XYZ file of C-alpha atoms in Angstrom:
690
model
C 0.000 0.000 0.000
C 1.426 3.411 -0.956
C 2.151 5.662 1.972
C 1.264 9.363 1.829
C 3.999 11.901 1.107
C 3.828 13.205 4.674
C 5.058 9.818 5.934
C 8.498 10.414 4.313
C 8.834 14.076 5.265
C 10.851 13.526 8.529
C 13.255 11.169 6.747
C 13.980 13.658 3.923
C 14.365 16.485 6.401
C 16.968 14.626 8.502
C 18.967 13.628 5.420
C 18.958 17.208 4.127
C 20.220 18.609 7.430
C 23.021 16.033 7.585
C 24.121 16.912 4.069
C 24.229 20.651 4.863
C 26.317 20.060 8.010
C 28.874 17.969 6.067
C 29.094 20.621 3.308
C 29.690 23.438 5.787
C 32.435 21.421 7.483
C 34.148 20.726 4.131
C 33.959 24.430 3.112
C 35.567 25.454 6.420
C 38.478 22.993 5.912
C 39.032 24.224 2.373
C 39.203 27.782 3.576
C 41.954 26.965 6.082
C 44.006 24.925 3.596
C 43.708 27.537 0.869
C 45.170 30.253 3.072
C 48.921 30.555 2.188
C 49.661 32.189 5.537
C 48.990 28.977 7.489
C 52.163 26.992 8.089
C 52.107 23.264 7.274
C 54.263 22.166 10.282
C 51.349 22.572 12.780
C 53.072 25.157 15.049
C 51.660 25.449 18.544
C 51.875 29.244 18.748
C 48.333 30.259 19.822
C 48.770 33.876 18.757
C 49.974 32.808 15.325
C 47.078 30.421 14.872
C 44.710 33.124 16.037
C 46.087 35.546 13.473
C 45.993 32.911 10.766
C 42.357 32.113 11.354
C 41.336 35.749 11.734
C 42.239 36.605 8.144
C 39.528 34.611 6.392
C 37.059 35.563 9.115
C 37.750 39.248 8.549
C 37.323 38.889 4.776
C 34.112 36.909 4.976
C 32.430 38.826 7.755
C 33.063 42.348 6.429
C 29.748 44.233 5.759
C 28.926 45.096 2.148
C 28.945 48.787 1.254
C 25.389 50.127 0.611
C 25.451 51.635 -2.899
C 23.164 54.195 -4.544
C 21.797 51.430 -6.755
C 20.810 49.442 -3.642
C 19.021 52.499 -2.259
C 17.098 53.010 -5.491
C 16.066 49.366 -5.751
C 14.992 49.271 -2.116
C 12.986 52.494 -2.488
C 11.241 51.279 -5.663
C 10.455 47.955 -4.020
C 9.056 49.736 -0.976
C 6.819 51.989 -3.101
C 5.592 49.029 -5.178
C 4.826 47.031 -2.048
C 2.816 49.901 -0.557
C 1.014 50.376 -3.880
C 0.037 46.734 -4.180
C -1.030 46.652 -0.534
C -3.266 49.712 -1.013
C -4.629 48.220 -4.229
C -5.394 44.991 -2.382
C -7.241 46.880 0.348
C -9.168 48.919 -2.220
C -10.348 45.821 -4.079
C -11.207 43.797 -0.971
C -12.944 46.370 1.202
C -16.724 46.809 0.906
C -17.841 49.651 -1.356
C -19.501 51.413 1.566
C -16.273 51.968 3.539
C -14.835 54.889 1.463
C -18.224 56.592 1.570
C -18.470 55.996 5.334
C -14.976 57.469 5.920
C -15.758 60.485 3.752
C -19.022 61.155 5.578
C -17.230 60.873 8.923
C -14.744 63.551 7.832
C -16.873 65.967 5.794
C -20.418 65.157 6.864
C -23.183 63.824 4.579
C -22.279 63.915 0.884
C -24.473 65.949 -1.473
C -26.649 63.980 -3.834
C -25.239 63.588 -7.341
C -27.071 65.825 -9.844
C -29.000 62.888 -11.317
C -30.334 61.809 -7.919
C -31.169 65.394 -6.964
C -33.071 66.106 -10.185
C -34.889 62.763 -10.077
C -36.260 63.801 -6.687
C -37.472 66.996 -8.363
C -39.353 64.923 -10.911
C -37.050 65.304 -13.941
C -36.963 62.325 -16.289
C -35.268 61.403 -19.547
C -36.659 63.317 -22.487
C -34.393 64.189 -25.436
C -31.895 61.555 -26.596
C -28.265 62.498 -25.934
C -25.219 62.230 -28.199
C -21.706 62.279 -26.666
C -18.766 63.344 -28.859
C -15.359 62.621 -27.247
C -12.270 64.736 -27.803
C -8.675 64.052 -28.714
C -6.909 61.065 -27.051
C -9.870 60.188 -24.771
C -11.418 57.566 -27.070
C -10.202 53.975 -27.095
C -8.449 52.432 -30.116
C -8.108 48.705 -30.804
C -6.023 46.581 -33.181
C -7.551 44.633 -36.077
C -4.408 43.909 -38.082
C -0.771 44.307 -37.155
C 2.843 43.335 -37.637
C 4.473 40.216 -36.247
C 5.536 42.029 -33.069
C 1.841 42.605 -32.224
C 0.931 38.927 -32.232
C -1.870 38.141 -29.792
C -3.296 41.694 -29.724
C -6.066 41.286 -32.293
C -9.212 43.011 -31.020
C -7.444 44.371 -27.938
C -7.008 48.006 -26.969
C -3.798 49.736 -27.981
C -4.967 53.098 -26.650
C -6.915 53.468 -23.414
C -7.466 50.986 -20.617
C -4.315 49.791 -18.877
C -1.813 50.674 -21.663
C -0.185 47.364 -20.814
C 1.152 46.801 -24.309
C 3.067 50.057 -24.223
C 5.127 48.812 -21.278
C 5.639 45.348 -22.760
C 6.700 46.360 -26.279
C 7.048 50.157 -26.585
C 8.560 50.378 -30.074
C 5.979 47.981 -31.499
C 3.218 49.991 -29.799
C 4.535 53.258 -31.249
C 4.719 51.737 -34.716
C 1.069 50.704 -34.589
C -0.344 53.842 -32.962
C 1.383 56.161 -35.475
C -0.089 56.985 -38.871
C 1.619 57.029 -42.250
C 3.445 60.313 -42.855
C 2.481 60.471 -46.515
C -1.126 59.303 -46.553
C -2.406 60.239 -43.087
C -3.952 56.755 -42.791
C -2.701 53.489 -41.239
C 0.676 52.233 -42.450
C 0.502 49.185 -44.754
C -0.274 45.997 -42.862
C -1.744 47.800 -39.829
C -5.402 48.452 -38.985
C -6.231 50.348 -35.787
C -9.899 51.272 -35.313
C -11.952 53.184 -32.722
C -13.713 51.289 -29.952
C -17.500 51.588 -30.257
C -20.290 51.985 -27.708
C -20.412 53.897 -24.443
C -17.282 52.070 -23.239
C -15.284 53.812 -25.970
C -14.706 56.857 -23.757
C -16.288 56.248 -20.354
C -12.825 55.849 -18.813
C -9.490 56.837 -20.348
C -7.551 54.483 -18.081
C -8.466 52.389 -15.078
C -9.962 54.725 -12.471
C -9.624 57.863 -14.645
C -13.120 58.838 -15.759
C -13.969 60.798 -18.889
C -17.699 60.414 -19.659
C -18.486 57.871 -16.922
C -19.822 60.412 -14.395
C -22.029 62.116 -16.999
C -23.406 58.746 -18.138
C -24.105 57.640 -14.557
C -26.050 60.819 -13.797
C -28.012 60.555 -17.034
C -28.927 57.015 -15.974
C -30.271 58.359 -12.655
C -33.035 60.243 -14.486
C -33.929 57.351 -16.751
C -31.473 57.284 -19.638
C -30.153 53.986 -20.964
C -28.125 52.791 -23.903
C -30.983 53.075 -26.387
C -31.299 56.806 -25.622
C -27.541 57.512 -25.477
C -25.039 57.367 -28.319
C -21.252 57.712 -28.103
C -20.115 59.175 -31.434
C -16.722 57.453 -31.355
C -14.229 58.179 -34.122
C -10.501 57.797 -34.715
C -9.268 61.052 -33.198
C -5.875 60.674 -34.910
C -7.263 61.122 -38.427
C -8.186 64.421 -40.029
C -11.924 64.975 -39.745
C -12.699 64.268 -43.379
C -10.489 61.178 -43.367
C -12.623 59.634 -40.614
C -15.401 59.564 -43.193
C -13.207 58.307 -46.036
C -11.789 55.391 -44.045
C -14.456 54.538 -41.447
C -17.598 56.387 -42.614
C -17.735 57.922 -39.125
C -19.682 61.001 -40.205
C -22.253 58.821 -41.983
C -22.609 56.687 -38.850
C -23.219 59.779 -36.704
C -25.868 61.001 -39.141
C -27.616 57.623 -39.223
C -27.561 57.180 -35.452
C -28.951 60.653 -34.788
C -31.748 60.036 -37.296
C -32.454 56.701 -35.573
C -32.558 58.327 -32.124
C -35.006 60.979 -33.316
C -37.193 58.400 -35.060
C -37.322 56.047 -32.047
C -38.073 58.841 -29.565
C -41.202 60.198 -31.173
C -39.477 62.926 -33.148
C -37.705 64.456 -30.145
C -34.498 66.172 -31.221
C -31.131 65.232 -29.770
C -28.980 67.140 -27.298
C -25.336 66.926 -28.409
C -22.461 67.054 -25.892
C -19.109 67.511 -27.678
C -15.962 67.804 -25.543
C -12.591 69.358 -26.395
C -11.586 68.579 -30.003
C -14.969 66.876 -30.418
C -16.404 70.415 -30.560
C -14.519 71.134 -33.773
C -15.331 67.682 -35.094
C -19.049 68.303 -34.662
C -18.760 71.725 -36.334
C -17.251 69.885 -39.291
C -20.087 67.355 -39.158
C -22.825 70.012 -39.279
C -21.367 71.493 -42.456
C -20.729 68.039 -43.947
C -24.262 66.765 -43.267
C -25.949 69.572 -45.219
C -23.491 69.450 -48.138
C -24.802 67.532 -51.190
C -23.415 64.055 -51.811
C -20.871 62.764 -52.638
C -18.804 65.499 -50.942
C -21.160 65.603 -47.968
C -23.978 63.774 -46.240
C -26.754 65.101 -48.468
C -29.040 65.944 -45.539
C -29.998 69.344 -46.904
C -29.825 72.825 -45.324
C -32.535 72.096 -42.722
C -31.142 68.788 -41.397
C -29.787 70.318 -38.163
C -33.043 72.186 -37.541
C -34.975 68.911 -37.765
C -32.674 66.794 -35.628
C -30.790 68.920 -33.038
C -32.325 70.681 -30.033
C -29.107 71.976 -28.471
C -25.334 71.656 -28.700
C -23.667 71.940 -25.276
C -19.973 72.375 -26.065
C -17.723 71.444 -23.106
C -14.168 72.810 -22.826
C -14.477 74.042 -26.404
C -11.264 75.032 -28.234
C -13.305 76.846 -30.892
C -10.291 78.979 -31.821
C -7.534 76.510 -30.938
C -5.037 76.379 -28.083
C -1.453 77.681 -27.726
C -0.534 74.291 -26.237
C -0.709 72.794 -29.706
C 2.022 75.179 -30.883
C 4.466 73.971 -28.235
C 3.575 70.348 -28.949
C 4.175 70.697 -32.692
C 7.286 72.827 -32.236
C 9.147 70.890 -29.520
C 6.732 68.207 -28.152
C 6.636 70.168 -24.883
C 4.075 71.745 -22.587
C 4.578 73.230 -19.112
C 4.754 69.912 -17.216
C 7.031 68.173 -19.713
C 9.387 71.163 -19.805
C 9.547 71.169 -15.997
C 10.349 67.446 -15.945
C 13.049 67.964 -18.533
C 14.586 70.703 -16.379
C 14.585 68.470 -13.272
C 16.208 65.549 -15.094
C 18.268 66.972 -17.976
C 18.817 64.510 -20.788
C 16.604 61.795 -19.318
C 13.839 62.114 -21.906
C 16.371 62.397 -24.733
C 18.253 59.212 -23.843
C 17.840 55.872 -25.530
C 16.073 53.805 -22.862
C 15.291 50.252 -23.991
C 15.493 51.481 -27.580
C 12.960 54.241 -26.889
C 14.352 57.753 -27.406
C 11.398 59.352 -25.685
C 11.160 62.886 -27.046
C 11.985 62.073 -30.632
C 9.637 59.081 -30.780
C 6.830 61.098 -29.189
C 7.286 63.887 -31.721
C 7.311 61.431 -34.593
C 4.099 59.852 -33.321
C 2.358 63.162 -32.543
C 3.208 64.645 -35.915
C 1.491 61.790 -37.725
C -1.847 62.568 -36.041
C -3.449 64.945 -38.530
C -6.368 65.846 -36.235
C -4.006 67.723 -33.912
C -3.634 70.415 -36.589
C -7.191 71.483 -35.791
C -5.967 72.803 -32.423
C -3.536 75.377 -33.852
C -4.809 78.896 -32.946
C -7.275 80.371 -35.441
C -7.986 83.977 -36.281
C -4.413 85.246 -36.241
C -3.536 88.499 -34.496
C -7.144 89.682 -34.685
C -8.128 87.114 -32.035
C -4.924 86.373 -30.123
C -3.235 89.766 -30.172
C -0.193 91.268 -31.865
C 3.294 92.349 -30.923
C 2.073 95.074 -28.540
C -1.474 94.141 -27.559
C -3.733 91.271 -26.555
C -7.466 91.211 -25.741
C -6.857 90.112 -22.146
C -4.447 92.980 -21.318
C -5.432 95.723 -23.803
C -2.386 97.703 -24.957
C 0.931 96.725 -23.409
C 2.998 99.925 -23.525
C 6.492 98.548 -23.019
C 8.092 101.863 -23.970
C 6.273 103.880 -21.309
C 8.127 106.253 -19.045
C 9.592 104.892 -15.851
C 7.203 104.970 -12.933
C 4.148 104.398 -15.120
C 2.493 101.030 -14.630
C 0.463 100.099 -17.719
C -0.115 96.508 -16.635
C -3.372 94.997 -15.499
C -4.226 92.020 -13.349
C -5.698 89.054 -15.147
C -8.370 88.311 -12.582
C -10.427 85.855 -14.565
C -12.149 83.037 -12.743
C -10.735 83.062 -9.232
C -10.025 86.757 -8.880
C -6.256 86.441 -8.662
C -4.707 84.300 -11.392
C -1.481 86.253 -11.891
C 0.112 89.669 -12.361
C 0.296 90.632 -16.045
C 2.901 93.351 -15.589
C 5.177 93.257 -18.632
C 3.155 90.415 -20.193
C 2.026 90.526 -23.799
C -0.042 87.465 -24.612
C 0.085 88.348 -28.307
C 3.658 87.041 -28.451
C 3.039 83.300 -28.485
C 6.746 82.417 -28.811
C 9.705 84.591 -27.803
C 13.369 83.650 -27.938
C 14.570 85.319 -24.712
C 12.701 87.101 -21.944
C 13.902 90.515 -23.142
C 12.248 90.030 -26.533
C 9.037 89.035 -24.784
C 8.933 92.412 -23.015
C 10.607 94.884 -25.401
C 8.403 97.161 -27.487
C 8.184 96.092 -31.108
C 9.776 99.340 -32.335
C 13.038 98.269 -30.678
C 13.134 94.739 -32.090
C 15.052 93.957 -35.277
C 13.944 90.616 -36.677
C 15.551 88.390 -39.303
C 13.359 87.064 -42.101
C 13.959 83.359 -41.622
C 11.712 82.173 -44.463
C 14.349 82.733 -47.153
C 17.287 81.217 -45.268
C 18.487 78.081 -47.040
C 18.664 74.774 -45.177
C 21.737 73.425 -46.956
C 24.065 72.668 -44.042
C 22.539 69.566 -42.501
C 23.474 68.545 -38.995
C 26.458 66.225 -38.587
C 25.560 62.553 -38.898
C 21.905 63.430 -39.526
C 21.811 60.605 -42.053
C 21.889 58.189 -39.102
C 18.625 59.547 -37.702
C 16.022 56.840 -38.180
C 13.234 58.911 -36.633
C 11.150 61.028 -39.005
C 11.769 64.594 -37.804
C 12.255 67.376 -40.317
C 14.568 69.192 -37.920
C 17.332 66.905 -39.164
C 17.103 68.653 -42.534
C 17.356 72.209 -41.183
C 21.008 72.782 -40.345
C 22.628 75.232 -37.965
C 22.115 78.297 -40.160
C 18.355 77.723 -40.364
C 18.073 77.053 -36.618
C 19.885 80.333 -35.882
C 17.595 82.225 -38.275
C 14.504 80.946 -36.455
C 15.885 82.197 -33.131
C 16.989 85.528 -34.632
C 13.403 86.274 -35.651
C 12.958 86.716 -31.887
C 9.162 86.950 -31.565
C 6.229 85.075 -33.133
C 2.551 86.017 -32.970
C -0.488 84.053 -34.114
C 0.037 85.701 -37.494
C 3.581 84.418 -37.965
C 3.393 81.132 -36.084
C 2.083 79.338 -39.174
C 5.075 80.596 -41.178
C 7.341 79.218 -38.458
C 5.738 75.763 -38.533
C 5.764 75.695 -42.349
C 9.487 76.502 -42.262
C 10.606 73.953 -39.663
C 8.246 71.171 -40.860
C 7.147 71.810 -44.467
C 6.046 68.230 -45.200
C 4.057 68.079 -41.985
C 2.302 71.407 -42.537
C 1.598 70.701 -46.197
C -0.430 67.686 -45.097
C -2.132 69.646 -42.330
C -2.957 72.613 -44.575
C -4.904 70.322 -46.899
C -7.350 69.520 -44.069
C -7.536 72.643 -41.878
C -7.516 76.424 -42.154
C -6.847 79.114 -39.559
C -7.927 82.454 -41.009
C -10.958 84.748 -40.948
C -13.252 84.699 -43.980
C -13.746 87.958 -45.853
C -16.780 86.705 -47.763
C -18.485 83.553 -46.498
C -20.445 83.299 -49.750
C -17.213 82.703 -51.660
C -17.449 79.161 -53.149
C -13.987 78.309 -51.823
C -15.440 78.019 -48.310
C -17.454 75.024 -49.473
C -14.243 72.978 -49.216
C -14.017 70.726 -46.171
C -10.751 72.263 -44.893
C -12.750 75.301 -43.674
C -15.633 73.461 -42.004
C -14.122 73.163 -38.512
C -13.086 76.831 -38.307
C -16.009 78.882 -36.909
C -14.492 82.026 -38.445
C -14.634 80.561 -41.955
C -18.027 78.881 -42.029
C -21.676 79.590 -41.228
C -23.806 77.891 -38.618
C -26.767 75.916 -40.049
C -30.140 77.484 -40.666
C -31.723 76.385 -37.376
C -33.234 79.361 -35.513
C -34.783 77.170 -32.786
C -31.519 75.429 -31.934
C -29.353 76.544 -28.996
C -25.580 76.542 -28.673
C -23.838 76.606 -25.302
C -20.197 77.040 -24.406
C -19.516 75.393 -21.036
C -15.959 75.876 -19.798
C -13.851 76.083 -16.657
C -12.158 79.226 -15.338
C -9.773 80.046 -12.541
C -6.833 77.849 -13.543
C -3.463 78.972 -14.980
C -3.606 78.131 -18.683
C -0.691 78.201 -21.108
C -0.850 81.310 -23.292
C 2.715 81.852 -24.539
C 6.280 80.520 -24.278
C 9.889 81.637 -24.005
C 12.211 79.374 -25.986
C 15.922 78.829 -26.287
C 18.105 77.011 -28.795
C 19.144 73.659 -27.338
C 22.817 72.612 -27.274
C 23.724 71.167 -30.687
C 23.703 67.382 -31.002
C 22.887 64.789 -33.623
C 19.263 63.744 -34.122
C 17.918 66.134 -31.479
C 15.071 68.640 -31.258
C 16.891 71.982 -31.477
C 14.379 74.145 -29.552
C 13.344 73.940 -25.902
C 11.168 75.933 -23.512
C 13.542 77.925 -21.302
C 12.398 76.813 -17.864
C 14.963 79.020 -16.124
C 12.959 82.161 -16.922
C 10.519 83.578 -14.358
C 8.714 86.864 -13.950
C 9.918 89.677 -11.709
C 7.209 89.255 -9.068
C 6.083 86.247 -7.058
C 2.637 86.249 -8.661
C 3.850 86.952 -12.192
C 2.108 85.241 -15.100
C 5.559 84.105 -16.291
C 6.794 80.937 -14.590
C 9.224 78.364 -15.924
C 9.305 79.907 -19.398
C 5.512 79.742 -19.759
C 3.076 82.678 -19.762
C -0.216 81.751 -18.097
C -3.644 83.252 -18.570
C -7.075 82.254 -17.321
C -8.829 79.130 -18.529
C -9.184 75.420 -17.805
C -5.446 74.537 -17.955
C -5.738 73.600 -21.635
C -8.026 76.077 -23.419
C -7.773 79.841 -22.716
C -11.040 81.672 -22.071
C -10.731 83.701 -25.267
C -10.850 80.499 -27.353
C -13.677 78.841 -25.427
C -15.869 81.908 -24.960
C -15.487 84.353 -27.853
C -17.804 82.739 -30.410
C -20.801 82.467 -28.048
C -20.040 85.869 -26.477
C -19.689 87.816 -29.723
C -18.966 85.864 -32.917
C -22.325 84.027 -32.878
C -24.250 86.328 -30.522
C -27.430 87.416 -32.303
C -27.640 87.431 -36.100
C -24.140 87.727 -37.529
C -22.524 86.652 -40.771
C -21.293 83.560 -38.909
C -24.786 82.893 -37.482
C -27.255 84.112 -40.127
C -30.330 82.433 -38.588
C -29.729 83.894 -35.108
C -29.251 80.661 -33.138
C -29.315 81.552 -29.440
C -25.954 81.236 -27.695
C -25.000 81.063 -24.014
C -21.748 81.251 -22.060
C -21.710 79.175 -18.865
C -18.500 79.322 -16.809
C -17.593 77.016 -13.930
C -15.231 78.477 -11.354
C -12.605 75.970 -10.313
C -12.503 74.771 -6.721
C -10.049 72.046 -5.644
C -11.271 68.874 -3.926
C -12.217 69.414 -0.293
C -10.187 66.334 0.715
C -8.263 63.452 -0.816
C -11.291 61.168 -0.659
C -13.163 63.460 -3.050
C -10.933 62.324 -5.910
C -10.702 64.828 -8.755
C -13.395 67.035 -7.263
C -17.032 67.867 -7.932
C -16.341 71.562 -8.597
C -13.303 71.221 -10.834
C -12.832 73.569 -13.754
C -10.014 71.521 -15.285
C -10.347 70.540 -18.933
C -11.210 66.849 -18.453
C -12.273 66.921 -14.792
C -14.969 69.386 -15.839
C -16.933 66.322 -16.987
C -17.320 65.477 -13.293
C -18.391 68.985 -12.250
C -21.790 68.708 -10.536
C -22.958 72.176 -11.643
C -22.153 71.425 -15.295
C -23.822 68.011 -15.153
C -26.940 69.574 -13.636
C -27.094 72.077 -16.516
C -26.733 69.242 -19.021
C -29.436 67.134 -17.385
C -31.915 70.013 -17.236
C -31.482 70.801 -20.933
C -31.720 67.099 -21.845
C -34.942 66.938 -19.827
C -36.400 69.792 -21.878
C -35.210 73.102 -20.365
C -33.966 76.015 -22.471
C -31.013 78.292 -21.901
C -33.241 80.907 -20.311
C -34.721 78.272 -17.987
C -31.306 77.484 -16.509
C -30.366 81.148 -16.083
C -28.873 82.232 -19.424
C -25.263 83.407 -19.290
C -23.236 82.780 -16.141
C -19.723 84.245 -16.272
C -16.983 85.035 -13.772
C -14.323 86.221 -16.215
C -14.151 89.340 -18.401
C -14.961 87.405 -21.575
C -17.527 89.951 -22.807
C -15.105 92.831 -22.166
C -12.265 90.987 -23.912
C -14.512 90.084 -26.842
C -15.391 93.735 -27.400
C -11.687 94.526 -27.806
C -11.502 92.106 -30.737
C -12.192 94.066 -33.891
C -13.862 91.663 -36.276
C -16.493 92.210 -38.955
C -19.793 90.630 -37.894
């Protein structure tokens, strides 16, 4: 009969211990024999024997020196252990515990907007369409290279981003588009995730539309009355139709929602770049086929009740300039300053900055975020709408500055700040009056002297073709406004901008009846197209205020090296006062950290207000601002009163406005305009033909 394994356990244990004792004894003998200082004649001198046997003991028992590498590994291990322990507690504790702790600290929590309005008797009424913005929608793989084996149908963008950590170069290859066509590279098919899960969460625990959807559900909405208009946010707007028929799908789904809800029109909620995408859609849908959707000039009037634009970059964002010029924004520049060279090094084959720029520059949709309207909207060399005239040549003792009070009453001190100068090479050129600045015309400087060893650069960056003379000419131009920034980008990246210019435009139309504005490149620019003929429709601009928002940059020429990005934000530059708008080489204004107020608010405050040439049917417009307030405590997460660009989708006041309009209210019913900034005053300073 076979005995159980436990029967033999004592026997094996005793044998193992005996073997270890014999091995230790043998090792000790070998140590004594191997020592050349031990005499073979077996001398009886105790002191000599003591010294002989102390030598190996001293060598073996000496403590190991604790290196910097050991400290780093121990620290990382400690942090990871704490993280996994906290994650374990979070996933094992009952859902009621965090709520109980929060209530014990702050008192009873307020009802979410959906619960509050349900108690008031509000119920689902108009179907709702959600239009996500740039980078927030999920993308999944449907065909890939050999390195992407096993990823078919799985997310490459969004979710856990696990594949980025496992195979970064393969991930970058698949998430980038073809530089020549603007579509997927041959042999690769990446497509947008569909359904509400496409953009409910960007990553695990980081909500995008999830809070809005949950509150809509509280008053009776469900999937049949909600539609997520997912699209591939990397492609130019018209290319989403050419490749995926995304615009046709949006048209069909809106028509289906209206038909299945008794003719009730939809309420559309575009966010961020989705605002511009939906502007493009409204012009496309009324354009005759095959260039457009063939819906006719009254399609929007028949199908749309209201468009509630959230965090709308109607006129672009200065952030996009820094991203296209040097793949930097404030936070990245600060990180680069804290760890010089780290993001430029080749780590596991991933040269971070250069690969990120190559990837970003293949995403044609990002061109839509370049500032529109030129100096008329964003200001010139010596003026900007937020600060009126900046008289840098005034007599000493005269203070011509103002305080940009905006949303929280004390954003920063604008003394010496001219927001019209989007890029300046040196702090002095950012402050000097234009009459004292001599600028070099860089556009005619040849690019013949390529950088040394630039032929070895395997990353597609047009900077490698510039040469030192061209780089110097760019810096010698000293100052760039919204009127010259396009010339700068065309000069440093002509292939890139040629592709972008075929899909987007950034000017102000002289005559909107000119047939050239029927081309799709103008449809996402509100200054070069008309709103639809829909007098009963309403358009809202809902945006956050009270947060420092990037408005301009001070650059420097980076130290010369092969295959590098030659321009960097000069993080060593600060303003003269503690509350200056200039910090770390970045000029800040008021906004939601991504979109300045002037971009989010101007069209509804003036450009479309009443009957104008941009709004011939007189669609009613409203500005609704949400003053930022940080979370009351750590347990509140990202906050219920946040004015930040993405966190705004969790702002209770904004969600309540959305729910009331979806339930049937009008703009007047919810209070009309609600502003904290000087958007109407700033808009009046903008001289534009209406």
